Structures are given as structure tokens and as C-alpha cells.
Amino acid sequence: MHPLDPCTADELTSAVAVLRAADKLSDRAFFSAGWAAEPSRSDVARHEAGESVDRLIRLIGHDRNQGQSFEADVAVGTATLAAFRWVEEGQAPISMDDVMQVIFALVEHPDWLAALEARGITDLDKVHVEPWLAGINPPQMPTGRVIRAIAFLHEHPEDNYYARPIEGLTAYMDADSGEILVEDHGAVPTPMEAADYAAQFQDEFRDDIKPLDIVQPDGPSFEVDGHLITWQKWSMRVSVNAIEGLVIHDVRYRDGDRDRTVFHRMGLSDMVVPYGDASPLHFWKHAFDAGETSLGHQANSLTLGCDCLGEIAYLDAVMLQNDGEPRVLENAICTHEEDFGILWKHTNVFQPELPPEVRRSRRFVVSCVHTVGNYEYGFFWYFYQDGTIQLEVKLTGIIGASALHAGTDLETSPQVGPNVTSPIHQHLFCVRLDPALDGGTNSVIETNVEVDTEGPHAYGAGFRALATPLRTEQQAKRVIDPAASRTWKIINPSSLNAMGQPVGYKIVPPSTPTLLPPDESPAGQRGGFARHNLWVTQYDEDQHYAGAGPFTNLHPGHGVGLPSYTADDRPIDDTDIVVWHTFGVTHVPRPEDWPVMPVEYVGFTMMPAGFFDQNPALDVPPASHCST
Ligand code: NI
């Protein structure tokens, strides 16, 4: 076992047994997640192949009798409880146990039944209750493990109930005490139009699609050894974390004789999805799908030919269930390679006797798809032959819906279907990038390109790439500026390329929004990481999450995470740093997003910028099937 391997089912079972034996939890406690605590860099560096690893397994969960969540570290090698604490602020992620409590309690609650009856709904089998994250404790229920609920109506059991939102009706439940508060904001007719997307409901399919098969007769060009993957010159370790989803550790690129380190760790740290419609069904929604719902638990089991195409190698993940039993999530990670068009090309028109030089680009893909309630998120990390790394997040699934009525504000909730509107919302993702460019310490440089407006050049020549070192954490809170071609370059000042420049990788940020809700709002207090596109912090192993991490659920916020990490404005120049990049989209729903949304792509790219001495992909051979 390697120290960066994810925890096994046996480790989880042992850790749960140790914690139970310590007699800290009541019989109304449940587990939310468990994972191997990140080993220190020095422990990873000291590890020799084949050596046993003494690991800490972190367990989180919630005790309904205590009304608090817990966090425990268990040393499985010695079967000892190394640490235990009751969490003071925030709670463990929402669990299946919470969800089922809300669903079963509401169908028996007189206020809920009366509100349904006021809408002419008496057949409870047709009502789909959808429990939701409350975000923070609302004034109506200032304490307790609050879950919100909204509801939709079925016409028949297999249809898309999201097309029939039961408008104006919400409920809160304290899942610990069982207390329920139903809020009826007034009955509005429920849309009855069908909006089905499943194959069985389509009258016809287009018939002009011929088979397209990806065939690799000699197998794929990558190797999987446990969680270690090598593909051409790249190597990395991949796993699924219960909270953060896909994590890529120890990213390296073999450059001649050198096995060069690029990143210690890359992964989503947090994400926030604030809704911008003031109607009762939506105004409180601002989901943190990583910390509040434990993203890793929502990973799909991927199936050949559907989610990925070609020669696939799958990796499983192990998640801890509420009852303390491990569950193997088969095929949680898909790895494969893809043809990606042209890598580079040149035709010399002055020497027509020479063949054009063209190379096909191949990329290695590591992906994981999560279903969180109505929505899907696919995380796709791409590694390219020229040293480029890219993260693409695929957004799909079913958008939030409201019933169109006289009070609808179409500017905040545009119409997307017959009698259905959908609120404008944002999806903002914050990735945590722990760089290791040739090891050692790193700095971050911002580059803005300006043109000399006064000067001797009548042609307007004088495009200057102005490099500004970001020297402190406050100085490094930055937003994009596409007009200035703004990029941020991570460099290692002590490792120089053939030109004597420090080796670097630049973050090429996409056109991306920042957080719209104001600072004093719940989303602003809890999702401060989305206020800026770039943050750089001094490395601190206790500062792992961009927000409140595994205890985001019902956490009041007050600048938790990056805003507080950077408050002391520590120096970040030529030291051990972590780079955080927030990107995403403000989603103004379209009719084409209904009834199921075609994938919208967001993400960012990291390009080597002086990391190599020249194009590192000159050694990619011409494709054998190309006729010239
Ligand atoms: Ni969206």
C-alpha cells in the first residue's frame, strides 16, 4: 500500500469498531463519511515501496441525541482513537438517514396534507418530496439539524415529476428532534404538461447515426497499478475522496532522464450554487455540493459505452454508509485516452516537395460523474502530450423548476417550458492546487498584457507582458481580466530552464463570474472562496478546504475558509504555497435546458510556461495510418 492510496473497506470497518468501542456515541449516532487523512509530505517522501503504512482514518458523523456532529481520527495500525471532537460550528453532510426521516414524516403531517389538499392533491403516491439542504438555520428554526423540503407531482410513476413543481409549499424539519414547520405561501395551479426525457417517452429517434467505434487493437497506452497510473510521460495517483470527489496526487512528467514533479495534489476543494430567485421555493438555496452532500458519495458507477468510450480502466471507490458499513462503489473512476485532433502541424509552402508535418493529439482522461439530487456534475481531468493539464466540469441533469403564475418574476426566473420557469443561479467551483514544480518552493506571478499608447511606434507595436509578483495573500486575491489577457503563473524561482527563466505553469482562466450574492448574505458568508478567481495561501496542512469543508452543512459562515486563511496576509513569495482557482458559470436557463439540460462545459487550463525548454511533443511520432 502507498500512503496516498484511498482507505480500504477493511480500514473503515476497523476504524468504526475502534470508535464504537470508545463509547462516545449514542445509539442515535450515524456515520457520514470516512477517509484516510492526508499524510504529511515528509511521510510520503520517506515511504519505500512495499513498506507498511500506519494510517489515520478520519470518521465524521452526527449524533442525534447530542444534537452535534463529530470528527474522529483512528490509527488503524494500533487500533487506537487518536482524536475525537464534537463539532461546534456546522454539521456533518446530509445523509440518506436524514432524507428518509423527512420523506416519511411529511406524509403524516397534518399541515403538509392540508396544504396539498388546498391544491387539489389527495393522492400521496403522486407526491415526490425532495429534501434539500437548508444552508443555514432559518429564523423560524434557529437550532437543530434542519432540512428543507419541496415537492413535485407525478402523473404516473415513471415520468419526470420535476415538470410539476408544487409551488408555494415548503417545509422545514429538525431531523434530530422531529419538529416540523410547514410554510404555505399560497396555492398556485400545478403545471400538468408532461416534460419527459427518458427514451421510452420519445415518439421517434433520428435514424442517420452510423456506428462510431473506438478500437485499440493493442490495448490502451496507459498502465494502472493500484491507484498509480502511467500514461506516456505522465504519472499520477487517482482516487475519490468522500467530500471532494476526484483527487489527483503526485503528478509527474518524465522529461528526458528526469522524472519531474508538477503537482503534489489537485482536486475540487469546494463549490457553491447560489439561486437568485426570491420566490419561496428557491431564495434560500445555495448548495455546497462537496461539503454539504459529500460529493464522493454521489459518484455514479460508470458503464462502458455510455459515460466513456474506448479502452477503459475503471477504479472503484469505498464509501462509508450511515450504519458504519463500508460500501464499494464499483467503477467510480473512468480512465481512458482520447484522440484530440491536431497536436501540432506545419506545411512549408515554399518547399512543396516536403510532406506536411502533422501530429495527432492524444489526451489521457480521468473522470468521475456525480448525481446530486436533480443535477449531474462530471469532473474530467485531461493530461496532454505537450504538458498541458485541463479540468472540465460537465453540468447536466435537470434544472430547478417553478410553476409559472401571476407573481412570477421572469427576470429572475425565465420561462423554459409550458408553465415552467427556472431560476437564474450560479455554479462556482474552487479547485485547490498544491504545486510541486521540480519540488522546492514556488511563487505566483500575474501577467497583464498592455499596449504602449504613447511612443515612437506609429504601428502601435509595443505589447508588453507586465509581470507582477503576488507577494502576500491579500495581494493574491485576484479576478480575471480577459481584456488584459490576464494569466497567473506558478513558478519555481530556484529551477531554471535553458533560457535561465524560472520554470512555470500558467493558469489560463476562463471567462468566469464571481459570486453574485452580497457579503452579508448566507451564500456570501459561507462561500467567500467564490468572491475571487485566484487565491494563494501559505501551505498549512490544517487549511485544506476553501470553505467549511465537511462541516459546511448549517455552518453560519462568517468568512470561513479562504477569507479567514488570508486574514493575516502572510507572505507567499518563494515559499511553500497553495493556489486556489474559482471558476464557473452564471446559468440563465434556456428553453433548450428543458426538460433535461445538454452538457454545459466550464473549467480551466494549466499550460507549461517555460517548464520545458521547447515544445516537449516533438517526439510524438507521425500516425501510422496517415497517408501523406
Ligand atoms: Ni445550472
mmCIF file with all atom_site columns, C-alpha atoms and ligand atoms in Angstrom, residues 273 275 375 377 395 399-400 423 425-427 585-589 593 597 600, ligand 1:
data_model
loop_
_atom_site.group_PDB
_atom_site.id
_atom_site.type_symbol
_atom_site.label_atom_id
_atom_site.label_alt_id
_atom_site.label_comp_id
_atom_site.label_asym_id
_atom_site.label_entity_id
_atom_site.label_seq_id
_atom_site.pdbx_PDB_ins_code
_atom_site.Cartn_x
_atom_site.Cartn_y
_atom_site.Cartn_z
_atom_site.occupancy
_atom_site.B_iso_or_equiv
_atom_site.pdbx_formal_charge
_atom_site.auth_seq_id
_atom_site.auth_comp_id
_atom_site.auth_asym_id
_atom_site.auth_atom_id
_atom_site.pdbx_PDB_model_num
ATOM   1  C  CA . VAL A 1 273 ? -24.592 27.024 -6.238  1.00 0.00 ? 273 VAL A CA 1
ATOM   2  C  CA . TYR A 1 275 ? -30.000 30.644 -6.578  1.00 0.00 ? 275 TYR A CA 1
ATOM   3  C  CA . TYR A 1 375 ? -28.337 17.718 -11.156 1.00 0.00 ? 375 TYR A CA 1
ATOM   4  C  CA . TYR A 1 377 ? -21.657 17.084 -12.332 1.00 0.00 ? 377 TYR A CA 1
ATOM   5  C  CA . LEU A 1 395 ? -23.023 20.291 -15.974 1.00 0.00 ? 395 LEU A CA 1
ATOM   6  C  CA . ILE A 1 399 ? -32.611 22.452 -13.733 1.00 0.00 ? 399 ILE A CA 1
ATOM   7  C  CA . GLY A 1 400 ? -34.600 23.818 -10.782 1.00 0.00 ? 400 GLY A CA 1
ATOM   8  C  CA . PRO A 1 423 ? -34.360 30.458 -11.508 1.00 0.00 ? 423 PRO A CA 1
ATOM   9  C  CA . HIS A 1 425 ? -28.294 30.517 -10.445 1.00 0.00 ? 425 HIS A CA 1
ATOM   10 C  CA . GLN A 1 426 ? -24.521 30.146 -10.367 1.00 0.00 ? 426 GLN A CA 1
ATOM   11 C  CA . HIS A 1 427 ? -22.213 27.122 -10.252 1.00 0.00 ? 427 HIS A CA 1
ATOM   12 C  CA . VAL A 1 585 ? -20.899 29.968 -14.779 1.00 0.00 ? 585 VAL A CA 1
ATOM   13 C  CA . THR A 1 586 ? -23.928 32.108 -14.095 1.00 0.00 ? 586 THR A CA 1
ATOM   14 C  CA . HIS A 1 587 ? -26.665 29.952 -15.533 1.00 0.00 ? 587 HIS A CA 1
ATOM   15 C  CA . VAL A 1 588 ? -29.542 31.846 -17.159 1.00 0.00 ? 588 VAL A CA 1
ATOM   16 C  CA . PRO A 1 589 ? -31.804 28.918 -18.049 1.00 0.00 ? 589 PRO A CA 1
ATOM   17 C  CA . ASP A 1 593 ? -32.118 23.324 -20.994 1.00 0.00 ? 593 ASP A CA 1
ATOM   18 C  CA . MET A 1 597 ? -30.025 20.010 -19.869 1.00 0.00 ? 597 MET A CA 1
ATOM   19 C  CA . GLU A 1 600 ? -22.625 22.881 -20.375 1.00 0.00 ? 600 GLU A CA 1
HETATM 20 NI NI . NI  B 2 .   ? -27.217 25.295 -13.769 1.00 0.00 ? 1   NI  B NI 1
#
